[in-house]
Amino acid sequence: MTTPQDRQDRQDRQDRQDGHDPRRPGGSPARTERQRARRRRILDAATRLASAGGFDAVQMREVAETSGVALGTLYRYFPSKIHLLVAVLHDQLEQLRANLRDRPLPEPDPAARLAHTLRRAFRAHQRDPRLAEAMMRALLFADRSAREEVRGVFRLTTAILLDASNLAGEEIPGRLSTVRVIQHTWHAALVSWLSGQITLEQAQADIETVCRLLTVPAPPD
Amino acid sequence: MTTPQDRQDRQDRQDRQDGHDPRRPGGSPARTERQRARRRRILDAATRLASAGGFDAVQMREVAETSGVALGTLYRYFPSKIHLLVAVLHDQLEQLRANLRDRPLPEPDPAARLAHTLRRAFRAHQRDPRLAEAMMRALLFADRSAREEVRGVFRLTTAILLDASNLAGEEIPGRLSTVRVIQHTWHAALVSWLSGQITLEQAQADIETVCRLLTVPAPPD
DNA sequence: TTTCCAAGTAGAACAAGTTCTGATATGGGT
DNA sequence: ACCCATATCAGAACTTGTTCTACTTGGAAA
């Protein structure tokens, strides 16, 4: 029997994790070089496991063992499996952004450029569907306790999308809702495809469809 | 250590559940009256628990106990917590649809009617945010093993949205991608709000935004 | 250098989803 | 009324995410 008190305790614990757990070296950037290296090893191990077997194959004990770190330490760096996988996603997005940064797209139309970028990202995930599945399910399953980490992913994705569409500066504020919708659609299309709900063609059609939103005037906001 | 064989086994098990597990009375509609009643009791218990404490509070042992059913039986009816909560969602949608059926909306414009319906549904979830959280997280977290159940929810939602927009019949085929995008946005906006990523205003803005898609011509498909 | 504390380690313990076992009950066909 | 397949039951067992405990270590401050 779960009592209301139990639930209150759980909530307290989450609230405490909400901000920065002062005990977590991940909170403020790693003080020492070995800490940076540990964090890197953990992310790499998680990525490798996810890539090989998807969400279920990323088992905390195995991540710890593979990256040569005690289980308690793993949890000090990433307070849950969800946090860990969201961090993996953030890591991958940073690499993607670096890749995209120095190659401007040929298309003249913002919507077309955006669609192009998203298609490219989709293909990357097609190549490693299990990794994509692990990251996306973690992102969508995340609750309030991972709010900040999820927000970080959203910020980064938004930046990538704005880079790609390359809208004029003053247009951007009114477009934020549109960008969120595109981002949501992107995630949803990806998971729906990964979990066998829709075909590849449907997923790509949905992405094209939502990119049309850029062709309708921005809402007043 | 998780061996490749373990993962293969897990995959096999999922594949078997993919279609209809012949042992599951939920597969074909309940043979006996008591089975229908059991299923009903389980759904009600799960709904009540979810409503009180969200996803985490729906604990299988407690659902079983509350609904007066053995744990094994619960798993015979719903092969996982995810299946159970997706079934709860399906159940709620059926009720929503019945509620909506006999009250045509005043707005002349399809996009406006759709936005109106979604706003109403959003308010319903605002009233019971924990239930919404439980159902939505289950829906988005579902993997291939719950494919059919998730598909059922998508079909039902699509039917509700098409009812609401009341598009002319011949327009519909070309609109399916649009409806999917709207649905995805609807889900994503809801979870994002529930998990504290965006404000209520942003969620509603996103829904309005995506409804504009109806005002742009249907893609060739 | 010595001291001290946060960070790390090994491993047990706990929690909740899921599976398994062996016994019992139920309902449809003979 | 009897038989059998199948449904249900109570409860143990197993899995994996998470927490806890007791001990050790690295490195900065006195």
Coordinates of C-alpha atoms in Angstrom, one line a residue, chain B residues 15-192:
Chain B
D15 CA 7.0 -10.3 -31.1
R16 CA 4.7 -12.8 -29.5
Q17 CA 2.8 -10.0 -27.8
D18 CA 2.8 -7.9 -30.9
G19 CA -0.3 -9.5 -32.4
H20 CA -2.8 -11.3 -30.1
D21 CA -1.6 -13.4 -27.3
P22 CA -4.2 -16.2 -27.5
R23 CA -4.0 -16.6 -23.8
R24 CA -5.2 -13.1 -23.2
P25 CA -8.9 -12.6 -22.7
G26 CA -8.5 -9.0 -23.6
G27 CA -7.5 -10.0 -27.1
S28 CA -10.9 -11.1 -28.2
P29 CA -13.8 -9.4 -26.5
A30 CA -14.5 -11.0 -23.1
R31 CA -16.4 -14.3 -23.3
T32 CA -18.2 -14.0 -20.0
E33 CA -19.9 -11.3 -18.1
R34 CA -17.6 -11.7 -15.1
Q35 CA -14.6 -11.1 -17.4
R36 CA -16.1 -7.9 -18.7
A37 CA -16.7 -6.8 -15.1
R38 CA -13.1 -7.7 -14.1
R39 CA -11.7 -5.7 -17.0
R40 CA -13.9 -2.8 -16.0
R41 CA -12.8 -3.0 -12.3
I42 CA -9.2 -3.0 -13.3
L43 CA -9.6 0.0 -15.6
D44 CA -11.4 1.9 -12.9
A45 CA -8.9 1.1 -10.2
A46 CA -6.0 2.2 -12.5
T47 CA -7.9 5.4 -13.4
R48 CA -8.5 6.2 -9.7
L49 CA -4.9 5.6 -8.8
A50 CA -3.6 7.6 -11.7
S51 CA -5.9 10.4 -10.9
A52 CA -4.7 10.5 -7.3
G53 CA -1.0 10.2 -7.9
G54 CA 0.0 10.1 -11.5
F55 CA 2.1 7.5 -13.4
D56 CA 4.2 6.4 -10.4
A57 CA 1.2 5.8 -8.2
V58 CA -0.2 3.3 -10.6
Q59 CA 1.5 0.3 -9.1
M60 CA 0.6 -3.1 -10.5
R61 CA 0.3 -4.8 -7.1
E62 CA -2.0 -2.1 -5.9
V63 CA -4.1 -2.1 -9.0
A64 CA -4.6 -5.8 -8.6
E65 CA -5.4 -5.5 -5.0
T66 CA -7.8 -2.6 -5.4
S67 CA -9.7 -4.3 -8.2
G68 CA -9.9 -7.6 -6.4
V69 CA -7.9 -9.6 -8.9
A70 CA -4.7 -11.6 -8.6
L71 CA -1.5 -10.1 -10.0
G72 CA -1.2 -12.8 -12.5
T73 CA -4.7 -12.1 -13.7
L74 CA -4.0 -8.4 -14.1
Y75 CA -1.1 -9.3 -16.3
R76 CA -3.3 -11.6 -18.3
Y77 CA -5.6 -8.8 -19.1
F78 CA -3.0 -6.2 -19.6
P79 CA 0.5 -7.5 -20.4
S80 CA 2.3 -4.4 -18.9
K81 CA 1.7 -1.2 -17.0
I82 CA 2.1 0.6 -20.3
H83 CA -0.7 -1.5 -22.0
L84 CA -2.9 -0.9 -19.0
L85 CA -2.5 2.9 -19.0
V86 CA -2.9 3.1 -22.8
A87 CA -6.1 1.2 -22.3
V88 CA -7.2 3.7 -19.7
L89 CA -6.5 6.5 -22.2
H90 CA -8.6 4.6 -24.9
D91 CA -11.4 4.3 -22.4
Q92 CA -11.3 8.0 -21.6
L93 CA -11.3 8.9 -25.2
E94 CA -14.4 6.9 -25.8
Q95 CA -16.1 8.8 -23.1
L96 CA -14.9 12.1 -24.5
R97 CA -16.2 11.1 -27.9
A98 CA -19.6 10.2 -26.6
N99 CA -19.7 13.6 -24.8
L100 CA -18.7 15.5 -27.9
R101 CA -20.9 13.6 -30.3
D102 CA -24.2 15.4 -29.9
R103 CA -23.1 19.0 -29.7
P104 CA -22.1 20.6 -33.0
L105 CA -19.7 23.5 -32.6
P106 CA -20.8 27.0 -33.6
E107 CA -17.6 28.1 -35.4
P108 CA -17.8 28.2 -39.2
D109 CA -14.1 27.6 -39.9
P110 CA -12.7 24.1 -39.6
A111 CA -9.5 25.3 -37.9
A112 CA -11.4 27.3 -35.4
R113 CA -13.7 24.3 -34.6
L114 CA -10.6 22.1 -34.2
A115 CA -8.9 24.6 -31.9
H116 CA -12.1 24.9 -29.9
T117 CA -12.3 21.1 -29.4
L118 CA -8.7 20.8 -28.4
R119 CA -9.0 23.7 -25.9
R120 CA -11.9 21.9 -24.4
A121 CA -10.0 18.7 -24.1
F122 CA -7.0 20.5 -22.7
R123 CA -9.2 22.0 -20.0
A124 CA -10.4 18.5 -19.1
H125 CA -6.8 17.4 -18.6
Q126 CA -6.1 20.5 -16.6
R127 CA -8.8 19.4 -14.1
D128 CA -7.1 16.0 -13.7
P129 CA -3.4 16.6 -14.5
R130 CA -2.1 13.5 -12.8
L131 CA -4.4 11.2 -14.8
A132 CA -3.3 13.1 -17.9
E133 CA 0.3 12.7 -17.0
A134 CA 0.0 9.0 -16.4
M135 CA -1.8 8.3 -19.7
M136 CA 0.4 10.5 -21.8
R137 CA 3.6 9.2 -20.5
A138 CA 2.5 5.7 -21.1
L139 CA 1.4 6.6 -24.6
L140 CA 4.7 8.2 -25.5
F141 CA 6.8 5.6 -23.7
A142 CA 5.1 2.7 -25.4
D143 CA 7.3 0.5 -27.5
R144 CA 6.5 -2.0 -30.3
S145 CA 5.0 -4.4 -27.9
A146 CA 2.0 -2.1 -27.5
R147 CA 1.8 -1.1 -31.1
E148 CA -1.7 -2.2 -31.6
E149 CA -3.0 -0.6 -28.5
V150 CA -1.3 2.7 -29.4
R151 CA -2.7 2.5 -32.9
G152 CA -6.1 2.1 -31.4
V153 CA -5.7 5.3 -29.5
F154 CA -4.4 7.1 -32.6
R155 CA -7.4 5.9 -34.7
L156 CA -9.8 7.1 -32.1
T157 CA -8.2 10.5 -31.7
T158 CA -8.1 10.9 -35.4
A159 CA -11.8 10.1 -35.6
I160 CA -12.5 12.7 -32.9
L161 CA -10.4 15.3 -34.7
L162 CA -12.1 14.7 -38.0
D163 CA -15.5 14.9 -36.4
A164 CA -14.5 18.2 -34.9
S165 CA -13.0 19.7 -38.0
N166 CA -15.9 18.3 -40.0
L167 CA -14.0 18.5 -43.3
A168 CA -15.7 17.6 -46.4
G169 CA -15.2 13.9 -47.2
E170 CA -13.1 14.2 -50.3
E171 CA -10.6 16.5 -48.5
I172 CA -9.8 13.9 -45.8
P173 CA -7.3 11.6 -47.5
G174 CA -4.9 14.5 -48.3
R175 CA -5.3 15.7 -44.8
L176 CA -4.1 12.6 -42.9
S177 CA -0.6 13.9 -42.5
T178 CA -2.0 17.2 -41.2
V179 CA -4.1 15.3 -38.7
R180 CA -1.2 13.3 -37.5
V181 CA 0.8 16.5 -37.0
I182 CA -1.9 18.1 -35.0
Q183 CA -2.2 15.0 -32.9
H184 CA 1.5 14.8 -32.3
T185 CA 1.5 18.5 -31.3
W186 CA -1.4 18.0 -29.0
H187 CA 0.3 15.2 -27.2
A188 CA 3.6 16.9 -27.1
A189 CA 2.2 20.2 -25.8
L190 CA 0.3 18.3 -23.1
V191 CA 3.3 16.4 -21.8
S192 CA 5.6 19.4 -22.1

